[in-house]
Short mmCIF file of C-alpha atoms in Angstrom, two decimals:
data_model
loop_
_atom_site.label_atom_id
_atom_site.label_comp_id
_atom_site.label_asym_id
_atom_site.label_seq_id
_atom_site.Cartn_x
_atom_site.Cartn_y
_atom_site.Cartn_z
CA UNK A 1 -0.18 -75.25 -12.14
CA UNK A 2 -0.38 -73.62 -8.99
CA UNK A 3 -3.70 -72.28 -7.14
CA UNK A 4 -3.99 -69.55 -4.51
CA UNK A 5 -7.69 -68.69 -2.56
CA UNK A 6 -8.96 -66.45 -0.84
CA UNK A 7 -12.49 -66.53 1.03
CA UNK A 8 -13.89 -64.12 0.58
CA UNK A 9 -17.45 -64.41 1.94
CA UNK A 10 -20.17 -66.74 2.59
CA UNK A 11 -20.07 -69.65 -0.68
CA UNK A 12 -17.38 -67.45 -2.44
CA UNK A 13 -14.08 -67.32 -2.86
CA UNK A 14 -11.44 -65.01 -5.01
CA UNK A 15 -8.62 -67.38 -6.89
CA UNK A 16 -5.10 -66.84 -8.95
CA UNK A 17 -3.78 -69.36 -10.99
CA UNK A 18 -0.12 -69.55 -11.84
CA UNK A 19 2.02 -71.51 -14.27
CA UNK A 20 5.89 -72.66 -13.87
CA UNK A 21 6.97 -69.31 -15.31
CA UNK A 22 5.12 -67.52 -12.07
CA UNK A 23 2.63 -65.89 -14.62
CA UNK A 24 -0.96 -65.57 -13.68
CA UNK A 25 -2.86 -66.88 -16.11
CA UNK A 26 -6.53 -66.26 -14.33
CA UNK A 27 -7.95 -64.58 -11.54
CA UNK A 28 -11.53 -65.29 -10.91
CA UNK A 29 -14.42 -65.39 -8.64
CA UNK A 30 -15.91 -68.59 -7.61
CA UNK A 31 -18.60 -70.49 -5.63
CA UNK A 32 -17.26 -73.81 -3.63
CA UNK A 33 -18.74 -75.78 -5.90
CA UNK A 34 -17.06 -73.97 -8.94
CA UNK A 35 -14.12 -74.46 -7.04
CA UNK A 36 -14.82 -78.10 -6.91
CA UNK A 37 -15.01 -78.11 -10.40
CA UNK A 38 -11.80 -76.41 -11.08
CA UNK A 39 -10.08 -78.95 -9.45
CA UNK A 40 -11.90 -81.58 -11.46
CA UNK A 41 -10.67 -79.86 -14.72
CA UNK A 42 -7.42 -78.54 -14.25
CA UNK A 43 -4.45 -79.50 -13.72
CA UNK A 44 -3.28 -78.13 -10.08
CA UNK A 45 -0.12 -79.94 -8.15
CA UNK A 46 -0.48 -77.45 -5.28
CA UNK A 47 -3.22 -74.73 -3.53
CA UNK A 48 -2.39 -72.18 -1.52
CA UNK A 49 -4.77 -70.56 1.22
CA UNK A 50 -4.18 -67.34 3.39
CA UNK A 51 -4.71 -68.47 7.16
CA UNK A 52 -5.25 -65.98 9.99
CA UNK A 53 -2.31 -65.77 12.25
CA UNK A 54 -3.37 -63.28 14.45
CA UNK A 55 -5.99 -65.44 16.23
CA UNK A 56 -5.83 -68.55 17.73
CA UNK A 57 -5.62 -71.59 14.93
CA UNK A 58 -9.45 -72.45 14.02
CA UNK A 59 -11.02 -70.16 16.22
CA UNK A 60 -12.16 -67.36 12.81
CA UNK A 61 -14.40 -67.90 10.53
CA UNK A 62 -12.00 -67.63 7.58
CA UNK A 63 -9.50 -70.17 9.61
CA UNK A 64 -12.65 -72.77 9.47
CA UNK A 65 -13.66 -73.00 6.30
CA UNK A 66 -10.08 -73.21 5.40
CA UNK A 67 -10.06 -76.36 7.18
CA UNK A 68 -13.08 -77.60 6.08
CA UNK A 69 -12.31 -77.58 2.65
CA UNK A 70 -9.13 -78.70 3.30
CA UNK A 71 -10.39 -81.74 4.47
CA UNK A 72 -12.66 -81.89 1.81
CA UNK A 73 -10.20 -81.77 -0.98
CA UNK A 74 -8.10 -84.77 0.65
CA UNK A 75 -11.76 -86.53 0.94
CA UNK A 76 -12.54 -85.48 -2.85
CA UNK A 77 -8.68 -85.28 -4.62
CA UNK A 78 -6.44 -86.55 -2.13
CA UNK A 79 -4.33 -83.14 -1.50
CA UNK A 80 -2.73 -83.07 1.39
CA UNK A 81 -1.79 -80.72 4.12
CA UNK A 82 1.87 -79.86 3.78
CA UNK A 83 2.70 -80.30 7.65
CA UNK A 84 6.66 -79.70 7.83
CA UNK A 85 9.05 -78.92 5.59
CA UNK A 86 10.40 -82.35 4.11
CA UNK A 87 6.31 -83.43 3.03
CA UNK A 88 6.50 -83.62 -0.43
CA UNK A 89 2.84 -84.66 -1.88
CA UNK A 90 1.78 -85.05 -5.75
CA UNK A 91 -1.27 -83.19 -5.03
CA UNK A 92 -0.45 -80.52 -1.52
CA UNK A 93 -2.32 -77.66 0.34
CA UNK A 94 -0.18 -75.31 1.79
CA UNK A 95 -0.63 -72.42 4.52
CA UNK A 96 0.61 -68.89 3.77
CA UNK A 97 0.42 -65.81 5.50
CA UNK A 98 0.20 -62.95 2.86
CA UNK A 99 1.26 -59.82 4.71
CA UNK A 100 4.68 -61.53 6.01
CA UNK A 101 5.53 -61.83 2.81
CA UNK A 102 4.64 -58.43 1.34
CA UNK A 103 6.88 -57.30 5.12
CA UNK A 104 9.54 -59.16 2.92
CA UNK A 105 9.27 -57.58 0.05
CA UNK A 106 8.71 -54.03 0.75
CA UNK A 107 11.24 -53.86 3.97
CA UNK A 108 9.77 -50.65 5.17
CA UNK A 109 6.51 -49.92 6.70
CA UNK A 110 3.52 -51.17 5.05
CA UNK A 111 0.40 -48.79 4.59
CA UNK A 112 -2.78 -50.32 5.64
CA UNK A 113 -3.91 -52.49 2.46
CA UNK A 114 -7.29 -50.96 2.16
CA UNK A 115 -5.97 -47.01 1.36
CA UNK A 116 -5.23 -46.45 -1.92
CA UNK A 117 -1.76 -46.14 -0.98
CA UNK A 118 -1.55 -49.15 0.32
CA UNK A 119 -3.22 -51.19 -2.75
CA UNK A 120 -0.61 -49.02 -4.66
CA UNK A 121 2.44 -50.33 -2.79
CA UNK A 122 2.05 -53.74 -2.88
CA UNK A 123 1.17 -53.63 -6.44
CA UNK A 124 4.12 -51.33 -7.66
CA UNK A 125 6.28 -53.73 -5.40
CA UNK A 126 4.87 -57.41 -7.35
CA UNK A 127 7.49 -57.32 -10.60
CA UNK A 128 10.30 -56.93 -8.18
CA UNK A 129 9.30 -61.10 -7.13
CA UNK A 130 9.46 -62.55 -10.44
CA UNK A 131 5.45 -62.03 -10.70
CA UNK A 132 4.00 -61.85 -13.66
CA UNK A 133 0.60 -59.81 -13.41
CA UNK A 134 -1.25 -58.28 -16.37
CA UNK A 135 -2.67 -55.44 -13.97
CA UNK A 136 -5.46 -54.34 -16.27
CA UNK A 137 -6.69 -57.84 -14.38
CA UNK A 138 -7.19 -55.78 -11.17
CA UNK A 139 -10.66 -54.44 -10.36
CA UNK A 140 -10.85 -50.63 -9.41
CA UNK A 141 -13.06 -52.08 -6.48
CA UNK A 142 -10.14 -51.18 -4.17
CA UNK A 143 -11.64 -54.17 -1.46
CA UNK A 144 -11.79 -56.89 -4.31
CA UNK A 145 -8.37 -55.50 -5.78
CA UNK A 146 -6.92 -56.11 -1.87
CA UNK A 147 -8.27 -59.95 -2.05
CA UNK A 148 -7.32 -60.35 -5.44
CA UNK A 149 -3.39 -59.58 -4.60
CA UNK A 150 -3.99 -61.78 -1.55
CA UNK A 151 -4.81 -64.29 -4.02
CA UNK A 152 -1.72 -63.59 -6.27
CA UNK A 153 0.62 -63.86 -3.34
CA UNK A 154 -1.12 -67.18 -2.46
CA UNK A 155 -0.61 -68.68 -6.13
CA UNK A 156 2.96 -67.56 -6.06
CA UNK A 157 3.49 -69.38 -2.47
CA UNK A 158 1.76 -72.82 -3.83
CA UNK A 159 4.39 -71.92 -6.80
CA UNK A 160 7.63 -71.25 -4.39
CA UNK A 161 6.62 -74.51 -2.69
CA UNK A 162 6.13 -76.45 -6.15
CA UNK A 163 10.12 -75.03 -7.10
CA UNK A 164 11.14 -76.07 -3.18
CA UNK A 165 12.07 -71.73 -2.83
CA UNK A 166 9.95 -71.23 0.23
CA UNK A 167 10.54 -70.73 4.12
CA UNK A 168 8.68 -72.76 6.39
CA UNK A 169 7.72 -70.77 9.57
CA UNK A 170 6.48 -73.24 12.34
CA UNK A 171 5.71 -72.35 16.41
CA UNK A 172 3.37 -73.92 19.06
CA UNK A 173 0.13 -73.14 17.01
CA UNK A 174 0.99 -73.09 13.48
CA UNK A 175 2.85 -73.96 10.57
CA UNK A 176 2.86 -72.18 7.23
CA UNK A 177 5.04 -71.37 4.21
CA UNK A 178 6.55 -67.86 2.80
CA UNK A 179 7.80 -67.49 -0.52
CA UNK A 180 11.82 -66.68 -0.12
CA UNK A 181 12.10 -63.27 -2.11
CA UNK A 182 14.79 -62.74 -4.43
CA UNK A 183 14.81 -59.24 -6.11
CA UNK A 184 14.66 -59.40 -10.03
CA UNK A 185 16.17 -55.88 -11.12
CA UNK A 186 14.14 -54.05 -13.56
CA UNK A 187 16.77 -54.91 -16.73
CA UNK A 188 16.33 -58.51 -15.86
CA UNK A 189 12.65 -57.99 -16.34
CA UNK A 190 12.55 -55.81 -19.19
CA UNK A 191 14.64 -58.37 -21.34
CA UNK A 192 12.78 -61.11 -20.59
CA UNK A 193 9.72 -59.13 -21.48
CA UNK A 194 11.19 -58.26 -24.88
CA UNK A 195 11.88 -62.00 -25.64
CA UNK A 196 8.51 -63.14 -24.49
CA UNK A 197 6.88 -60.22 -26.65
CA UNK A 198 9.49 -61.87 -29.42
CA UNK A 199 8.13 -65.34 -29.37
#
């Protein structure tokens, strides 16, 4: 299974797992040490975190506890840091940058993620990846519906790196991985909704 996080303040931190069929199967809230525990109890090959791009690597607050628990899973579970793009580890932490990849998808302007608009777009836009989202899941909190999406596009990058369908973007101060987005038409979708709903 694949993991995506995103801080979201203080101890706590917003997560999305995903199985091999890119469905989320959970999205919940949860402590570091809950976190901890997740990883004790479940079965996760890779874990995705959103990184800051637009300042310099480390330097926000977000960007170090990233690292810190980054180095703390290796310490506690061995995952490692995904550092190019041939690293293939049992158990890997990977970088992603969420809005690139929404840039991707949408190909047109996006609205700020914290209008309604905004929320609205990237959510009508998900299906179109392959996502599978129940989005009765999503709060009507539009700030924790913004980091839960964050979260989703983070689960489906540890998932894009798990089926080696990822770019891997790398410049003087950073390297990180983007899902590669291939548009599933609505038919396609549809029909393997009916035979899932069949089963």
């Amino acid at each position: 299974m694949y993991l995506g996080v995103e801080y979201l303040k203080s101890n706590l931190f917003l997560t999305s797992i995903m199985d091999d069929n890119a469905k989320v199967i959970q999205l919940s809230q949860y402590t570091y040490e809950g976190l901890l525990h997740l990883l004790d109890h479940r079965d996760i090959s890779v874990i995705s975190f959103n990184y800051d791009f637009n300042v310099k690597f480390g330097s926000s607050l977000s960007n170090r506890v990233v690292k810190n628990i980054s180095s703390k899973l290796f310490e506690y579970f061995d995952y490692r840091v995904v550092e190019s793009r041939n690293d293939s580890y049992e158990k890997a932490i990977i970088y992603s940058d969420v809005e690139e990849f929404f840039r991707k998808v949408i190909r047109k302007d996006l609205i700020d993620e914290d209008t309604p608009e905004g929320l609205e777009q990237r959510i009508y836009n998900l299906p179109k990846t392959g996502i599978k989202l129940n989005r009765n899941w999503i709060s009507k909190d539009r700030k924790v519906a913004v980091k839960q999406l964050n979260a989703v596009i983070l689960s489906f990058a540890a998932y894009s790196y798990g089926v080696r369908n990822f770019d891997f973007i790398t410049d003087e101060n950073s390297f990180y991985i983007i899902p590669k987005y291939r548009y599933i038409s609505k038919a396609k979708r549809e029909q393997e909704e009916l035979s899932n709903n069949s089963t």
